[in-house]
Amino acid sequence: MNKKSFIMYVDHLDVLDYMSDEQGGQLLKAVAAYHRGDEEALEKYLQDPVVQVAFVNIRNAFEANAEKYEAKCKQRQEAGRKGGLQKAENQRKGKKANARKVANSSKSKQNVANQADTVTDTGTGTDTEKVSTSVDINKERYSSEYPKKVELSLPPSSDSSSKTEFECLNEWMPQNTPFVLKLAMQMSEDEYLRLRRTYTKAQIADGLQALNNWKQLPKRRTSVYQSLSDELTRRYGQQK
């Protein structure tokens, strides 16, 4: 073991008081030879029995300290090994969790992409719209009892007790787009109907959810209508 230092206790020096200067010098040189691993020099300096006896006591202390030092080094190596294994395990779990998140995100995007909108114009001045989905998770978005499916077509004007499409939207937003509701200027029914002349309800829902995912929205924008109009134009263009 290569070491750059060693411990010599004050008690070891007491023996020098009972030795001649020559013996004391030989003892210190013997200590130096021992730590340098110079066996030939060590044997030379231990010719005097007095020096030899004094050195044996000091050497025993050196050996005890060396054993303690080696034990501590092994403990640190083992702790480092366990720490490295734990770090590797944490990284493995983190990568596995990230992979699951990516897979879930891809699946969610695919579900949205699979949603198809069909619009039928009867030619009588009445528009009816049906939303069909290819997977169960894409239920009707404007339902006030989401995920239970609710028809989205405009109610007959003769039925005053039915909820309007705009009312269904306002019931849908608190649960699905809470950040959008933090904007200072909320969308009026006239503004909503203006968008409905250009975009489907599913497209408007997608636009609102996209805005809701922008966490800085309440700090950057003030108008729901203007923000939604910009988002729909960016996504779908100026449809007719």
PDB file of C-alpha atoms in Angstrom:
ATOM      1  CA  MET A   1       0.000   0.000   0.000  1.00  0.00           C
ATOM      2  CA  ASN A   2       1.420   3.396  -1.019  1.00  0.00           C
ATOM      3  CA  LYS A   3       0.989   6.035   1.677  1.00  0.00           C
ATOM      4  CA  LYS A   4       2.381   9.556   1.897  1.00  0.00           C
ATOM      5  CA  SER A   5       2.078   9.875   5.674  1.00  0.00           C
ATOM      6  CA  PHE A   6       1.996   7.889   8.895  1.00  0.00           C
ATOM      7  CA  ILE A   7       1.014   8.511  12.515  1.00  0.00           C
ATOM      8  CA  MET A   8       3.659   8.578  15.258  1.00  0.00           C
ATOM      9  CA  TYR A   9       2.364   9.198  18.758  1.00  0.00           C
ATOM     10  CA  VAL A  10       4.018  11.472  21.318  1.00  0.00           C
ATOM     11  CA  ASP A  11       4.334   8.476  23.665  1.00  0.00           C
ATOM     12  CA  HIS A  12       6.736   6.941  21.153  1.00  0.00           C
ATOM     13  CA  LEU A  13       9.164   9.788  21.718  1.00  0.00           C
ATOM     14  CA  ASP A  14       9.439   9.198  25.470  1.00  0.00           C
ATOM     15  CA  VAL A  15      11.861   6.357  24.851  1.00  0.00           C
ATOM     16  CA  LEU A  16      14.354   8.817  23.367  1.00  0.00           C
ATOM     17  CA  ASP A  17      14.977  10.186  26.856  1.00  0.00           C
ATOM     18  CA  TYR A  18      16.554   6.848  27.809  1.00  0.00           C
ATOM     19  CA  MET A  19      18.705   6.514  24.698  1.00  0.00           C
ATOM     20  CA  SER A  20      21.956   8.088  23.593  1.00  0.00           C
ATOM     21  CA  ASP A  21      21.924  10.514  20.683  1.00  0.00           C
ATOM     22  CA  GLU A  22      23.336   7.790  18.453  1.00  0.00           C
ATOM     23  CA  GLN A  23      20.661   5.300  19.506  1.00  0.00           C
ATOM     24  CA  GLY A  24      17.908   7.904  19.079  1.00  0.00           C
ATOM     25  CA  GLY A  25      19.135   8.709  15.589  1.00  0.00           C
ATOM     26  CA  GLN A  26      19.235   5.024  14.671  1.00  0.00           C
ATOM     27  CA  LEU A  27      15.665   4.581  15.940  1.00  0.00           C
ATOM     28  CA  LEU A  28      14.326   7.435  13.810  1.00  0.00           C
ATOM     29  CA  LYS A  29      16.246   6.181  10.773  1.00  0.00           C
ATOM     30  CA  ALA A  30      14.816   2.704  11.381  1.00  0.00           C
ATOM     31  CA  VAL A  31      11.315   4.203  11.375  1.00  0.00           C
ATOM     32  CA  ALA A  32      12.071   5.942   8.071  1.00  0.00           C
ATOM     33  CA  ALA A  33      13.480   2.758   6.526  1.00  0.00           C
ATOM     34  CA  TYR A  34      10.405   0.792   7.631  1.00  0.00           C
ATOM     35  CA  HIS A  35       7.963   3.148   5.917  1.00  0.00           C
ATOM     36  CA  ARG A  36      10.095   3.318   2.790  1.00  0.00           C
ATOM     37  CA  GLY A  37      10.209  -0.466   2.620  1.00  0.00           C
ATOM     38  CA  ASP A  38      14.021  -0.528   2.756  1.00  0.00           C
ATOM     39  CA  GLU A  39      14.678  -3.859   4.490  1.00  0.00           C
ATOM     40  CA  GLU A  40      18.452  -3.631   4.164  1.00  0.00           C
ATOM     41  CA  ALA A  41      18.658  -0.224   5.855  1.00  0.00           C
ATOM     42  CA  LEU A  42      16.163  -1.315   8.531  1.00  0.00           C
ATOM     43  CA  GLU A  43      18.313  -4.288   9.460  1.00  0.00           C
ATOM     44  CA  LYS A  44      21.368  -2.012   9.626  1.00  0.00           C
ATOM     45  CA  TYR A  45      19.777   0.421  12.082  1.00  0.00           C
ATOM     46  CA  LEU A  46      18.425  -2.318  14.362  1.00  0.00           C
ATOM     47  CA  GLN A  47      21.797  -3.831  15.287  1.00  0.00           C
ATOM     48  CA  ASP A  48      21.611  -2.286  18.773  1.00  0.00           C
ATOM     49  CA  PRO A  49      19.266  -4.367  21.029  1.00  0.00           C
ATOM     50  CA  VAL A  50      17.983  -1.217  22.779  1.00  0.00           C
ATOM     51  CA  VAL A  51      17.046   0.358  19.465  1.00  0.00           C
ATOM     52  CA  GLN A  52      15.475  -2.904  18.341  1.00  0.00           C
ATOM     53  CA  VAL A  53      13.222  -3.190  21.421  1.00  0.00           C
ATOM     54  CA  ALA A  54      12.100   0.425  21.120  1.00  0.00           C
ATOM     55  CA  PHE A  55      11.373  -0.011  17.411  1.00  0.00           C
ATOM     56  CA  VAL A  56       9.256  -3.143  17.941  1.00  0.00           C
ATOM     57  CA  ASN A  57       6.821  -1.218  20.164  1.00  0.00           C
ATOM     58  CA  ILE A  58       6.546   1.588  17.619  1.00  0.00           C
ATOM     59  CA  ARG A  59       6.171  -0.865  14.715  1.00  0.00           C
ATOM     60  CA  ASN A  60       3.242  -2.607  16.443  1.00  0.00           C
ATOM     61  CA  ALA A  61       1.396   0.716  16.575  1.00  0.00           C
ATOM     62  CA  PHE A  62       2.154   1.322  12.884  1.00  0.00           C
ATOM     63  CA  GLU A  63       0.750  -2.084  11.933  1.00  0.00           C
ATOM     64  CA  ALA A  64      -2.425  -1.550  13.988  1.00  0.00           C
ATOM     65  CA  ASN A  65      -2.984   1.815  12.304  1.00  0.00           C
ATOM     66  CA  ALA A  66      -2.386   0.243   8.877  1.00  0.00           C
ATOM     67  CA  GLU A  67      -5.078  -2.382   9.532  1.00  0.00           C
ATOM     68  CA  LYS A  68      -7.558   0.308  10.558  1.00  0.00           C
ATOM     69  CA  TYR A  69      -6.690   2.314   7.454  1.00  0.00           C
ATOM     70  CA  GLU A  70      -7.205  -0.664   5.141  1.00  0.00           C
ATOM     71  CA  ALA A  71     -10.538  -1.505   6.789  1.00  0.00           C
ATOM     72  CA  LYS A  72     -11.744   2.071   6.328  1.00  0.00           C
ATOM     73  CA  CYS A  73     -10.668   2.046   2.659  1.00  0.00           C
ATOM     74  CA  LYS A  74     -12.635  -1.155   2.071  1.00  0.00           C
ATOM     75  CA  GLN A  75     -15.713   0.336   3.749  1.00  0.00           C
ATOM     76  CA  ARG A  76     -15.523   3.392   1.507  1.00  0.00           C
ATOM     77  CA  GLN A  77     -15.060   1.253  -1.593  1.00  0.00           C
ATOM     78  CA  GLU A  78     -18.080  -0.857  -0.674  1.00  0.00           C
ATOM     79  CA  ALA A  79     -20.165   2.239   0.028  1.00  0.00           C
ATOM     80  CA  GLY A  80     -19.100   3.699  -3.308  1.00  0.00           C
ATOM     81  CA  ARG A  81     -19.980   0.476  -5.100  1.00  0.00           C
ATOM     82  CA  LYS A  82     -23.432   0.339  -3.499  1.00  0.00           C
ATOM     83  CA  GLY A  83     -23.987   4.004  -4.279  1.00  0.00           C
ATOM     84  CA  GLY A  84     -23.039   3.403  -7.898  1.00  0.00           C
ATOM     85  CA  LEU A  85     -25.417   0.455  -8.134  1.00  0.00           C
ATOM     86  CA  GLN A  86     -28.247   2.496  -6.618  1.00  0.00           C
ATOM     87  CA  LYS A  87     -27.559   5.368  -9.012  1.00  0.00           C
ATOM     88  CA  ALA A  88     -27.613   2.996 -11.972  1.00  0.00           C
ATOM     89  CA  GLU A  89     -30.881   1.468 -10.728  1.00  0.00           C
ATOM     90  CA  ASN A  90     -32.448   4.919 -10.330  1.00  0.00           C
ATOM     91  CA  GLN A  91     -31.365   5.854 -13.851  1.00  0.00           C
ATOM     92  CA  ARG A  92     -32.824   2.616 -15.200  1.00  0.00           C
ATOM     93  CA  LYS A  93     -36.138   3.253 -13.455  1.00  0.00           C
ATOM     94  CA  GLY A  94     -36.135   6.845 -14.696  1.00  0.00           C
ATOM     95  CA  LYS A  95     -35.576   5.762 -18.304  1.00  0.00           C
ATOM     96  CA  LYS A  96     -38.324   3.157 -17.972  1.00  0.00           C
ATOM     97  CA  ALA A  97     -40.747   5.752 -16.572  1.00  0.00           C
ATOM     98  CA  ASN A  98     -39.875   8.208 -19.357  1.00  0.00           C
ATOM     99  CA  ALA A  99     -40.467   5.487 -21.941  1.00  0.00           C
ATOM    100  CA  ARG A 100     -43.936   4.863 -20.485  1.00  0.00           C
ATOM    101  CA  LYS A 101     -44.716   8.586 -20.603  1.00  0.00           C
ATOM    102  CA  VAL A 102     -43.634   8.815 -24.240  1.00  0.00           C
ATOM    103  CA  ALA A 103     -45.704   5.745 -25.125  1.00  0.00           C
ATOM    104  CA  ASN A 104     -48.782   7.130 -23.343  1.00  0.00           C
ATOM    105  CA  SER A 105     -48.325  10.513 -25.011  1.00  0.00           C
ATOM    106  CA  SER A 106     -48.024   8.909 -28.454  1.00  0.00           C
ATOM    107  CA  LYS A 107     -51.135   6.822 -27.802  1.00  0.00           C
ATOM    108  CA  SER A 108     -53.083   9.902 -26.692  1.00  0.00           C
ATOM    109  CA  LYS A 109     -52.057  11.833 -29.819  1.00  0.00           C
ATOM    110  CA  GLN A 110     -53.045   8.883 -32.004  1.00  0.00           C
ATOM    111  CA  ASN A 111     -56.458   8.740 -30.343  1.00  0.00           C
ATOM    112  CA  VAL A 112     -57.032  12.408 -31.122  1.00  0.00           C
ATOM    113  CA  ALA A 113     -55.857  11.900 -34.706  1.00  0.00           C
ATOM    114  CA  ASN A 114     -58.333   9.035 -35.144  1.00  0.00           C
ATOM    115  CA  GLN A 115     -61.304  11.239 -34.343  1.00  0.00           C
ATOM    116  CA  ALA A 116     -63.310  12.016 -37.485  1.00  0.00           C
ATOM    117  CA  ASP A 117     -65.826  14.830 -37.961  1.00  0.00           C
ATOM    118  CA  THR A 118     -68.692  14.494 -40.468  1.00  0.00           C
ATOM    119  CA  VAL A 119     -70.910  17.468 -41.365  1.00  0.00           C
ATOM    120  CA  THR A 120     -74.170  17.082 -43.324  1.00  0.00           C
ATOM    121  CA  ASP A 121     -76.031  19.982 -44.951  1.00  0.00           C
ATOM    122  CA  THR A 122     -79.687  19.010 -45.560  1.00  0.00           C
ATOM    123  CA  GLY A 123     -80.240  21.942 -47.904  1.00  0.00           C
ATOM    124  CA  THR A 124     -83.203  23.149 -45.823  1.00  0.00           C
ATOM    125  CA  GLY A 125     -81.292  25.751 -43.863  1.00  0.00           C
ATOM    126  CA  THR A 126     -80.734  23.404 -40.937  1.00  0.00           C
ATOM    127  CA  ASP A 127     -77.214  22.101 -40.279  1.00  0.00           C
ATOM    128  CA  THR A 128     -76.742  18.859 -38.392  1.00  0.00           C
ATOM    129  CA  GLU A 129     -73.350  17.630 -37.201  1.00  0.00           C
ATOM    130  CA  LYS A 130     -72.339  14.204 -35.915  1.00  0.00           C
ATOM    131  CA  VAL A 131     -69.038  13.407 -34.226  1.00  0.00           C
ATOM    132  CA  SER A 132     -67.829   9.825 -34.595  1.00  0.00           C
ATOM    133  CA  THR A 133     -64.838   8.326 -32.836  1.00  0.00           C
ATOM    134  CA  SER A 134     -62.726   5.223 -33.440  1.00  0.00           C
ATOM    135  CA  VAL A 135     -61.873   4.644 -29.766  1.00  0.00           C
ATOM    136  CA  ASP A 136     -63.942   4.858 -26.587  1.00  0.00           C
ATOM    137  CA  ILE A 137     -61.653   7.435 -24.970  1.00  0.00           C
ATOM    138  CA  ASN A 138     -62.670  10.147 -27.463  1.00  0.00           C
ATOM    139  CA  LYS A 139     -66.174  10.772 -26.099  1.00  0.00           C
ATOM    140  CA  GLU A 140     -68.130  13.935 -26.996  1.00  0.00           C
ATOM    141  CA  ARG A 141     -66.152  16.850 -25.575  1.00  0.00           C
ATOM    142  CA  TYR A 142     -68.908  19.337 -24.841  1.00  0.00           C
ATOM    143  CA  SER A 143     -70.842  17.072 -22.505  1.00  0.00           C
ATOM    144  CA  SER A 144     -71.624  18.571 -19.118  1.00  0.00           C
ATOM    145  CA  GLU A 145     -71.368  15.005 -17.756  1.00  0.00           C
ATOM    146  CA  TYR A 146     -68.119  14.086 -19.503  1.00  0.00           C
ATOM    147  CA  PRO A 147     -67.276  11.341 -20.442  1.00  0.00           C
ATOM    148  CA  LYS A 148     -71.002  10.480 -20.994  1.00  0.00           C
ATOM    149  CA  LYS A 149     -71.851  11.246 -24.639  1.00  0.00           C
ATOM    150  CA  VAL A 150     -74.242  14.132 -25.334  1.00  0.00           C
ATOM    151  CA  GLU A 151     -75.490  15.153 -28.782  1.00  0.00           C
ATOM    152  CA  LEU A 152     -73.925  18.415 -29.977  1.00  0.00           C
ATOM    153  CA  SER A 153     -76.412  19.509 -32.621  1.00  0.00           C
ATOM    154  CA  LEU A 154     -78.166  22.812 -32.022  1.00  0.00           C
ATOM    155  CA  PRO A 155     -81.455  22.328 -30.134  1.00  0.00           C
ATOM    156  CA  PRO A 156     -84.743  23.096 -31.899  1.00  0.00           C
ATOM    157  CA  SER A 157     -85.789  26.682 -31.365  1.00  0.00           C
ATOM    158  CA  SER A 158     -89.192  25.514 -30.163  1.00  0.00           C
ATOM    159  CA  ASP A 159     -87.655  23.694 -27.186  1.00  0.00           C
ATOM    160  CA  SER A 160     -86.756  26.542 -24.824  1.00  0.00           C
ATOM    161  CA  SER A 161     -85.778  24.136 -22.030  1.00  0.00           C
ATOM    162  CA  SER A 162     -82.900  22.554 -24.001  1.00  0.00           C
ATOM    163  CA  LYS A 163     -79.389  23.803 -23.408  1.00  0.00           C
ATOM    164  CA  THR A 164     -77.751  25.748 -26.173  1.00  0.00           C
ATOM    165  CA  GLU A 165     -74.499  24.643 -27.661  1.00  0.00           C
ATOM    166  CA  PHE A 166     -72.759  27.604 -26.018  1.00  0.00           C
ATOM    167  CA  GLU A 167     -74.192  26.638 -22.613  1.00  0.00           C
ATOM    168  CA  CYS A 168     -72.850  23.092 -23.036  1.00  0.00           C
ATOM    169  CA  LEU A 169     -69.459  24.576 -23.871  1.00  0.00           C
ATOM    170  CA  ASN A 170     -69.468  26.700 -20.701  1.00  0.00           C
ATOM    171  CA  GLU A 171     -70.260  23.612 -18.613  1.00  0.00           C
ATOM    172  CA  TRP A 172     -67.490  21.661 -20.332  1.00  0.00           C
ATOM    173  CA  MET A 173     -64.718  24.245 -19.916  1.00  0.00           C
ATOM    174  CA  PRO A 174     -64.222  24.329 -16.092  1.00  0.00           C
ATOM    175  CA  GLN A 175     -63.203  20.678 -16.014  1.00  0.00           C
ATOM    176  CA  ASN A 176     -61.325  20.534 -19.303  1.00  0.00           C
ATOM    177  CA  THR A 177     -59.832  24.001 -19.854  1.00  0.00           C
ATOM    178  CA  PRO A 178     -59.484  25.726 -16.441  1.00  0.00           C
ATOM    179  CA  PHE A 179     -56.513  27.868 -17.531  1.00  0.00           C
ATOM    180  CA  VAL A 180     -58.550  29.357 -20.372  1.00  0.00           C
ATOM    181  CA  LEU A 181     -61.143  30.534 -17.842  1.00  0.00           C
ATOM    182  CA  LYS A 182     -58.472  32.661 -16.141  1.00  0.00           C
ATOM    183  CA  LEU A 183     -58.312  35.088 -19.055  1.00  0.00           C
ATOM    184  CA  ALA A 184     -59.799  38.501 -18.363  1.00  0.00           C
ATOM    185  CA  MET A 185     -62.044  38.586 -21.443  1.00  0.00           C
ATOM    186  CA  GLN A 186     -64.139  35.443 -21.823  1.00  0.00           C
ATOM    187  CA  MET A 187     -65.777  34.486 -25.115  1.00  0.00           C
ATOM    188  CA  SER A 188     -69.334  35.653 -25.730  1.00  0.00           C
ATOM    189  CA  GLU A 189     -71.979  33.561 -27.449  1.00  0.00           C
ATOM    190  CA  ASP A 190     -71.869  35.804 -30.529  1.00  0.00           C
ATOM    191  CA  GLU A 191     -68.099  35.302 -30.763  1.00  0.00           C
ATOM    192  CA  TYR A 192     -68.521  31.551 -30.375  1.00  0.00           C
ATOM    193  CA  LEU A 193     -71.159  31.411 -33.130  1.00  0.00           C
ATOM    194  CA  ARG A 194     -68.859  33.467 -35.331  1.00  0.00           C
ATOM    195  CA  LEU A 195     -66.210  30.755 -34.954  1.00  0.00           C
ATOM    196  CA  ARG A 196     -68.814  28.010 -35.513  1.00  0.00           C
ATOM    197  CA  ARG A 197     -69.528  29.396 -38.957  1.00  0.00           C
ATOM    198  CA  THR A 198     -65.949  28.439 -39.862  1.00  0.00           C
ATOM    199  CA  TYR A 199     -64.910  25.564 -37.572  1.00  0.00           C
ATOM    200  CA  THR A 200     -66.469  22.396 -36.193  1.00  0.00           C
ATOM    201  CA  LYS A 201     -67.135  21.888 -32.502  1.00  0.00           C
ATOM    202  CA  ALA A 202     -64.388  19.268 -32.305  1.00  0.00           C
ATOM    203  CA  GLN A 203     -61.891  21.716 -33.830  1.00  0.00           C
ATOM    204  CA  ILE A 204     -62.916  24.414 -31.345  1.00  0.00           C
ATOM    205  CA  ALA A 205     -62.518  21.915 -28.489  1.00  0.00           C
ATOM    206  CA  ASP A 206     -59.050  20.980 -29.740  1.00  0.00           C
ATOM    207  CA  GLY A 207     -58.125  24.652 -29.954  1.00  0.00           C
ATOM    208  CA  LEU A 208     -59.302  25.355 -26.402  1.00  0.00           C
ATOM    209  CA  GLN A 209     -57.396  22.366 -25.039  1.00  0.00           C
ATOM    210  CA  ALA A 210     -54.271  23.460 -26.893  1.00  0.00           C
ATOM    211  CA  LEU A 211     -54.548  26.897 -25.266  1.00  0.00           C
ATOM    212  CA  ASN A 212     -55.149  25.259 -21.881  1.00  0.00           C
ATOM    213  CA  ASN A 213     -51.879  23.325 -22.214  1.00  0.00           C
ATOM    214  CA  TRP A 214     -50.010  26.631 -22.579  1.00  0.00           C
ATOM    215  CA  LYS A 215     -49.418  27.394 -18.885  1.00  0.00           C
ATOM    216  CA  GLN A 216     -48.312  30.977 -19.624  1.00  0.00           C
ATOM    217  CA  LEU A 217     -51.639  31.722 -21.330  1.00  0.00           C
ATOM    218  CA  PRO A 218     -53.200  33.748 -18.459  1.00  0.00           C
ATOM    219  CA  LYS A 219     -50.046  35.905 -18.306  1.00  0.00           C
ATOM    220  CA  ARG A 220     -49.618  36.428 -22.057  1.00  0.00           C
ATOM    221  CA  ARG A 221     -53.173  36.769 -23.399  1.00  0.00           C
ATOM    222  CA  THR A 222     -56.370  38.460 -22.239  1.00  0.00           C
ATOM    223  CA  SER A 223     -59.074  37.512 -24.774  1.00  0.00           C
ATOM    224  CA  VAL A 224     -60.364  33.954 -25.142  1.00  0.00           C
ATOM    225  CA  TYR A 225     -61.964  34.686 -28.510  1.00  0.00           C
ATOM    226  CA  GLN A 226     -58.874  36.294 -30.042  1.00  0.00           C
ATOM    227  CA  SER A 227     -56.548  33.606 -28.642  1.00  0.00           C
ATOM    228  CA  LEU A 228     -58.813  30.800 -29.860  1.00  0.00           C
ATOM    229  CA  SER A 229     -59.250  32.431 -33.278  1.00  0.00           C
ATOM    230  CA  ASP A 230     -55.471  32.700 -33.679  1.00  0.00           C
ATOM    231  CA  GLU A 231     -54.991  29.074 -32.598  1.00  0.00           C
ATOM    232  CA  LEU A 232     -57.664  27.746 -34.982  1.00  0.00           C
ATOM    233  CA  THR A 233     -56.235  29.756 -37.877  1.00  0.00           C
ATOM    234  CA  ARG A 234     -52.795  28.380 -37.114  1.00  0.00           C
ATOM    235  CA  ARG A 235     -54.107  24.821 -36.944  1.00  0.00           C
ATOM    236  CA  TYR A 236     -56.735  24.724 -39.692  1.00  0.00           C
ATOM    237  CA  GLY A 237     -56.423  27.946 -41.667  1.00  0.00           C
ATOM    238  CA  GLN A 238     -59.347  30.108 -42.720  1.00  0.00           C
ATOM    239  CA  GLN A 239     -61.840  27.380 -43.569  1.00  0.00           C
ATOM    240  CA  LYS A 240     -65.123  28.025 -45.346  1.00  0.00           C
TER     241      LYS A 240
END
